Coordinates of C-alpha atoms in Angstrom, one line a residue:
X1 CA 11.5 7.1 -32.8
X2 CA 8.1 8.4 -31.7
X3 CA 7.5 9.5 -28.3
X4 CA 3.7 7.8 -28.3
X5 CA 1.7 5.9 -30.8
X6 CA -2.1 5.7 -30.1
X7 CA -3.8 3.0 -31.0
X8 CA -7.3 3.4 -31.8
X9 CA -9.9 6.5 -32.9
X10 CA -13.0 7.1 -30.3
X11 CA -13.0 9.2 -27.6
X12 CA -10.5 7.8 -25.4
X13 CA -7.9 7.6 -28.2
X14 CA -8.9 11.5 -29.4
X15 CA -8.4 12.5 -26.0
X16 CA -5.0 11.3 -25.5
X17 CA -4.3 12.8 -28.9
X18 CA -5.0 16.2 -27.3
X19 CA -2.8 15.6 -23.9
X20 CA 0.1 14.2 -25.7
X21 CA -0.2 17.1 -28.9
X22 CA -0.3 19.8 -26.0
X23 CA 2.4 18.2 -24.1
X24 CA 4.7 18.1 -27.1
X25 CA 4.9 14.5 -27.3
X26 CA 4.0 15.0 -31.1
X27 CA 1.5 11.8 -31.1
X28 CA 0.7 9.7 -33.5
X29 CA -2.6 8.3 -34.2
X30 CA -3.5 4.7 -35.6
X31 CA -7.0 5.0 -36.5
X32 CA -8.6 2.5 -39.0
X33 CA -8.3 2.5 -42.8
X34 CA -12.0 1.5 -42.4
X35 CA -13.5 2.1 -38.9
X36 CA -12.2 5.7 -37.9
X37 CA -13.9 7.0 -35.0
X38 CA -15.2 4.0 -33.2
X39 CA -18.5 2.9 -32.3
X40 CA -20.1 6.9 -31.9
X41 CA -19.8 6.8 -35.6
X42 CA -23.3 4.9 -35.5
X43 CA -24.7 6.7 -33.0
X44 CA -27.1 8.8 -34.5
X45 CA -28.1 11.5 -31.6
X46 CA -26.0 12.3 -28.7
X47 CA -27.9 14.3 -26.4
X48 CA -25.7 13.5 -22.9
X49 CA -22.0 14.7 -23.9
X50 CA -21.4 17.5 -21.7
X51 CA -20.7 20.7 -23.6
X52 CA -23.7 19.9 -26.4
X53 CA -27.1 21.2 -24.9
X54 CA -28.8 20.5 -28.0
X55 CA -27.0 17.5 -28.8
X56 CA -25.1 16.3 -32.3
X57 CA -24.7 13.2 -34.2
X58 CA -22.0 11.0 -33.0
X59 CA -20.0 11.4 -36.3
X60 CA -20.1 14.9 -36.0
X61 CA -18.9 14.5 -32.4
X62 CA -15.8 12.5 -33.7
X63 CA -14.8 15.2 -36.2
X64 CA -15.4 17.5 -33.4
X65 CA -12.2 15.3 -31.7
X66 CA -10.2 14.4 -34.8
X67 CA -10.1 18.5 -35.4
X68 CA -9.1 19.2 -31.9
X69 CA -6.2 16.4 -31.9
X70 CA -5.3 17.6 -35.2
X71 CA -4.9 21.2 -34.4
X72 CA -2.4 20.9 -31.8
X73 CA -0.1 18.4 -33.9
X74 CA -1.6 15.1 -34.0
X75 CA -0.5 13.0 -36.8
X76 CA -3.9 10.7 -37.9
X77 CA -3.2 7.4 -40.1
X78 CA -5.9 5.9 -41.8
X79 CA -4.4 2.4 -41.7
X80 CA -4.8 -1.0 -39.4
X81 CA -2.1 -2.1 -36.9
X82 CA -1.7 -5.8 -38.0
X83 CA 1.3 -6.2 -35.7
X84 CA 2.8 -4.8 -32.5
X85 CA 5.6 -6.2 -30.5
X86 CA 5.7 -4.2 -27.0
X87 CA 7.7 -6.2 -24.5
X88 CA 11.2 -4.4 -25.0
X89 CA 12.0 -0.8 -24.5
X90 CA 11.4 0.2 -27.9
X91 CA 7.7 -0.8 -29.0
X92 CA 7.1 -1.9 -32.7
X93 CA 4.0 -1.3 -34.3
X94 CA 3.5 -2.4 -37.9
X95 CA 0.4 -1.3 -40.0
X96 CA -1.3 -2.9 -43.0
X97 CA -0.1 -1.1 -45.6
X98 CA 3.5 -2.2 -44.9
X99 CA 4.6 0.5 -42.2
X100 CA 6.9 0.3 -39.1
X101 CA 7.0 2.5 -36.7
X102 CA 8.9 3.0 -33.3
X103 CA 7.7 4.3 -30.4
X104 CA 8.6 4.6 -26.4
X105 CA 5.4 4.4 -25.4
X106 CA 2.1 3.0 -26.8
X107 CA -1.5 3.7 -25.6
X108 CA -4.1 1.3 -26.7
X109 CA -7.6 2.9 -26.9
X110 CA -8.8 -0.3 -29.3
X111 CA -12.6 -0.2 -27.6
X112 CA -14.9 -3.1 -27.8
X113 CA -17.6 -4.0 -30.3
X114 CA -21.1 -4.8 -28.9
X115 CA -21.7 -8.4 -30.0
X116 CA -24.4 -8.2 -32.7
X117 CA -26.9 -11.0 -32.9
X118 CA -25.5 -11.2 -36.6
X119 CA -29.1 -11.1 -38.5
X120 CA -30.1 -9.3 -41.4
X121 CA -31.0 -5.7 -41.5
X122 CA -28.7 -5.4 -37.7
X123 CA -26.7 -2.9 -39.7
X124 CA -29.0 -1.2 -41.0
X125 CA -31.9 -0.7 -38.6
X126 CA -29.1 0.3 -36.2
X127 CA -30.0 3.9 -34.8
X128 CA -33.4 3.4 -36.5
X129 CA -35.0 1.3 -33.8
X130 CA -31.8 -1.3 -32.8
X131 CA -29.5 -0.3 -30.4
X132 CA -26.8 -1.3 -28.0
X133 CA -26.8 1.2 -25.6
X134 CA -30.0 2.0 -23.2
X135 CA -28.2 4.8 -21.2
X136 CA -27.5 6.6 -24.4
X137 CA -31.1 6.0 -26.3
X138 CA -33.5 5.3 -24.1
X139 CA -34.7 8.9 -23.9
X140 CA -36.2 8.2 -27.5
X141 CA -38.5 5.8 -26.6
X142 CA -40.9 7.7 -24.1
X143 CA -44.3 5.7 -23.9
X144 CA -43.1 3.2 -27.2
X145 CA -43.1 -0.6 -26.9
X146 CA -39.1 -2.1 -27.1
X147 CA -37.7 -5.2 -26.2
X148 CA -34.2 -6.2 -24.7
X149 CA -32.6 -9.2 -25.6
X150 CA -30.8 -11.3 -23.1
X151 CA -30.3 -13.5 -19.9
X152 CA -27.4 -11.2 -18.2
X153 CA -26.6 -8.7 -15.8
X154 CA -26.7 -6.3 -18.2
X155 CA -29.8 -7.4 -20.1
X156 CA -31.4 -7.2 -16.7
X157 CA -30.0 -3.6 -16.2
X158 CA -30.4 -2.5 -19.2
X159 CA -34.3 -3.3 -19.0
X160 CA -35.5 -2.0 -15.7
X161 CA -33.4 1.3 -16.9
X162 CA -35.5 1.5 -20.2
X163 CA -38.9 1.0 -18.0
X164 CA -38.2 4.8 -17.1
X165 CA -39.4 6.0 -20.5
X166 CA -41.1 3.0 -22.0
X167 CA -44.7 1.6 -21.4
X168 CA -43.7 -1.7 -22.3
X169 CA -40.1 -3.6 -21.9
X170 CA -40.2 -7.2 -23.4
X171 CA -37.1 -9.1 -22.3
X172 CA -36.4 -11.8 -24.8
X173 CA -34.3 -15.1 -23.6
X174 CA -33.2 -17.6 -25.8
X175 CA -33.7 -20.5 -22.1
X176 CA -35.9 -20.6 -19.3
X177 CA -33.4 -19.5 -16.4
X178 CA -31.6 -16.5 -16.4
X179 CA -27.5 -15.9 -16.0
X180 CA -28.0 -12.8 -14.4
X181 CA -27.3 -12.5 -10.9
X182 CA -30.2 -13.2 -8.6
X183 CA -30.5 -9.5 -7.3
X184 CA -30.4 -8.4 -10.9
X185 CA -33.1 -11.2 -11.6
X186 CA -35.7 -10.2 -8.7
X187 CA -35.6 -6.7 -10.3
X188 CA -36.4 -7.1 -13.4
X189 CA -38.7 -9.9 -12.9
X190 CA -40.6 -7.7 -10.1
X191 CA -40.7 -4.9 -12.2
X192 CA -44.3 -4.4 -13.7
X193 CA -43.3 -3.2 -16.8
X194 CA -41.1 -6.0 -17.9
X195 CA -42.9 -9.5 -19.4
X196 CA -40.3 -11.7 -19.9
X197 CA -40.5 -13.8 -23.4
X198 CA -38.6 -17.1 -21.9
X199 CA -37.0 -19.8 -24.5
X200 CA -37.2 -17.2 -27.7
X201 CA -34.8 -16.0 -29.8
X202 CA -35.0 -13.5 -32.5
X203 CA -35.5 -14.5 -35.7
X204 CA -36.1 -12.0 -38.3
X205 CA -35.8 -7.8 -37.8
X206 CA -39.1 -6.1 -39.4
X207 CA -39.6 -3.1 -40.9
X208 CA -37.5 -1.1 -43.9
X209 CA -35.6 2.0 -42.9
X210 CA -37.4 1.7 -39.5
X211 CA -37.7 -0.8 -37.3
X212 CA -41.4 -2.2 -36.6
X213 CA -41.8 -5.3 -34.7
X214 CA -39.6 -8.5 -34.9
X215 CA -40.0 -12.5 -35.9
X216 CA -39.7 -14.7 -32.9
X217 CA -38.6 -18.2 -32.8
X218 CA -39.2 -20.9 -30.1
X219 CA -36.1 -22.3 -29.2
X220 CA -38.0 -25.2 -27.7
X221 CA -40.5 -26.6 -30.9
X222 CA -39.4 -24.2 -33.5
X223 CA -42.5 -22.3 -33.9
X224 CA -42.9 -18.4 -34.4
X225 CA -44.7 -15.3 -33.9
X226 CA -44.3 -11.8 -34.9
X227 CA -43.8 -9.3 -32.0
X228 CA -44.6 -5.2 -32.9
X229 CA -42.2 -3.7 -31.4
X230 CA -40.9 0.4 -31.7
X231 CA -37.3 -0.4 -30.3
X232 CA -34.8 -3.6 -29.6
X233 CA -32.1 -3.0 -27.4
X234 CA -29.3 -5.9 -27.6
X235 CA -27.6 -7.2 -24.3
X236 CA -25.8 -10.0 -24.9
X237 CA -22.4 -9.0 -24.0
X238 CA -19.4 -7.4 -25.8
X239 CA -16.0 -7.9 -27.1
X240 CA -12.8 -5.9 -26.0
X241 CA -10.6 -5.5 -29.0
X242 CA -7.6 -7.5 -28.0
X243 CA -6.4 -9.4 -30.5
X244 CA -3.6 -7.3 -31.4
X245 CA -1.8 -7.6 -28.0
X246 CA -3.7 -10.9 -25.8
X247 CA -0.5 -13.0 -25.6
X248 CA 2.0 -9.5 -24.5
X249 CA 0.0 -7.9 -21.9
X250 CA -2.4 -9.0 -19.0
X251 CA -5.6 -9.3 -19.4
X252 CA -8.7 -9.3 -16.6
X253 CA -11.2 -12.7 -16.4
X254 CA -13.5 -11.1 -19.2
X255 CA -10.8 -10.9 -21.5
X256 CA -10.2 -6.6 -20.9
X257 CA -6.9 -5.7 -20.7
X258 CA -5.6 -4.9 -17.1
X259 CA -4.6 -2.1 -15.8
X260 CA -3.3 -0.7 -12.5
X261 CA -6.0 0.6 -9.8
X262 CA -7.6 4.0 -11.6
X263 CA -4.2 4.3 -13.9
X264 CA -4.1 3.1 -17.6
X265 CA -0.6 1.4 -16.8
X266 CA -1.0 -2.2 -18.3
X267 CA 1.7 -5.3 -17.1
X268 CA 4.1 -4.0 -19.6
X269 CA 6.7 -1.0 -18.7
X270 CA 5.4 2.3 -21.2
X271 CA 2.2 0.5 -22.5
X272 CA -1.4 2.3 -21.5
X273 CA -4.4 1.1 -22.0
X274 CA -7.8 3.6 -22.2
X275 CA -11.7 3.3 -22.8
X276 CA -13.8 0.6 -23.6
X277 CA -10.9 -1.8 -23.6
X278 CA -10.0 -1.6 -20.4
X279 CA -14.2 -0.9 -19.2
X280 CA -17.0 -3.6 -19.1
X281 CA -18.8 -1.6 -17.0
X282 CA -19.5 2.0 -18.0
X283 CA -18.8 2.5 -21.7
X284 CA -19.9 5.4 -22.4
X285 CA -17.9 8.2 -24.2
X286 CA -17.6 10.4 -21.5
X287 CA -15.8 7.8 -19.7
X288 CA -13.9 6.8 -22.5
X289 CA -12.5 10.4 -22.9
X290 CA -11.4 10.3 -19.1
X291 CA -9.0 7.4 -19.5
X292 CA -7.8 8.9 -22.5
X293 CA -6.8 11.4 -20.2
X294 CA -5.6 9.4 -17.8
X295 CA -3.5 7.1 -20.1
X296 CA -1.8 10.7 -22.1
X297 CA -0.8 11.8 -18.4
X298 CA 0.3 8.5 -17.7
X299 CA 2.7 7.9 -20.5
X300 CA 4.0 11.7 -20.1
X301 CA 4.9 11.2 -16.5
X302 CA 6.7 7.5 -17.8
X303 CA 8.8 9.8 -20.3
X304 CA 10.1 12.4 -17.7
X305 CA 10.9 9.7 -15.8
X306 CA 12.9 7.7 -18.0

């Protein structure tokens, strides 16, 4: 019987790795047999981690974490929980290569995927022109053309942030009205950098090794136009990982799990919930790492307790 079982591998899931390991909770850690390390493993540069003045590549920064957990007694497993069943005192988590384990408490740190627009080259152009993030690579596009594709709140964000270091912000809707708030809409739409492409979808990414312009189609008579462009950044929502555990524990409107106030304690009795999972808002790896935190001192103080 385990003390803890972490679920999941990016910052928030590290972190908790270290608090438990250092609190002699002798952790282990579900990673991926595939996708170890989250979504900073294709970040290329990571210039706003605290601790990093010159910055590193995200991959590195994740070995920089796995090392940490690792050296104060972290047990990683390269493997995919298929399984869990957490209602009952003892939680069950069973992995795809067969495995059980037991555990009294579990701390999911699954993390959400941004939604792709699921064209060819996405993968590949990604941290070579196409991003997710603004917050985190915006800085590399001082005085470049980019583009930002889609009709919410965080499209809208997303752009009039990137208007700090870009000349020109395209923002690319796939209908003539926006869903974004109307606050959000005035901003972005009052913004002089921002020209709003209305009733276009993206097509085609250009450009090999490097992203150069894309191919945009008119949603309303089919036609389309080639747009040069030096960066795309993609707004069109993400998706908590939550398929493991959607019908055990409770889960907010947008389909994040729930937790209590600023704790990681989710609807279930010794079950934690940390980073992106639990975070539509922030999701940046700093962040991450503090609920990691949060959730490790939560399910120690559960454990003394019970």
């Amino acid at each position: 019987m385990r003390d803890v079982i972490i679920i999941g591998s990016g910052p928030a899931g590290f972190t908790a790795a270290i608090y438990t390991a250092r609190a002699g909770m002798n952790p282990l850690l579900i990673a991926s047999s595939v996708e170890s390390g989250g979504e900073l493993m294709k970040t290329t540069e990571v210039e706003n981690f605290p601790g990093f003045p010159d910055g590193l590549q995200g991959p590195e920064l994740m070995a920089n974490f796995q090392a940490q957990a690792e050296r104060f007694g972290t047990e990683v497993l390269l493997d995919d929980v298929i399984e869990v069943d957490l209602k009952g005192d003892v939680k069950i988590v069973k992995t795809g290569a067969g495995q059980t384990f037991e555990a009294k408490t579990v701390i999911l740190a699954t993390g959400a995927a941004y939604r792709e627009l699921g064209l060819p080259k996405e993968k590949e152009l990604s941290g070579h022109g196409v991003s997710w993030c603004a917050t985190c690579d915006g800085f590399f596009f001082r005085e470049r053309t980019i583009a930002v594709v889609g009709g919410g709140d965080s499209a809208m964000e997303e752009a009039n942030f990137l208007t700090r270091f870009a000349s020109k912000v395209y923002l690319i809707h796939r209908r003539d009205t926006f869903k974004a708030s109307k606050i959000m809409q005035d901003r972005a739409l009052n913004n002089p950098k921002i020209e709003v492409v209305w009733n276009s979808e993206v097509a085609e990414l250009l450009g090999e090794g490097k992203l150069t312009g894309v191919t945009l189609r008119d949603t309303v008579n089919g036609s389309t136009k080639n747009l040069e462009l030096d960066g795309l950044f993609i707004a069109v929502g993400n998706d908590p990982r939550v398929w493991l555990v959607e019908n055990q524990v409770e889960l907010t409107a947008e389909k994040f799990i729930a937790v209590e106030g600023r704790s990681s304690k989710t609807s279930l009795p010794g079950v934690f919930a940390a980073g992106d999972v639990i975070d539509p808002t922030y999701r940046q790896a700093i962040t991450a790492a503090a609920s990691g935190c949060v959730a490790a001192l939560d399910a120690e103080h559960y454990l003394s307790g019970h």
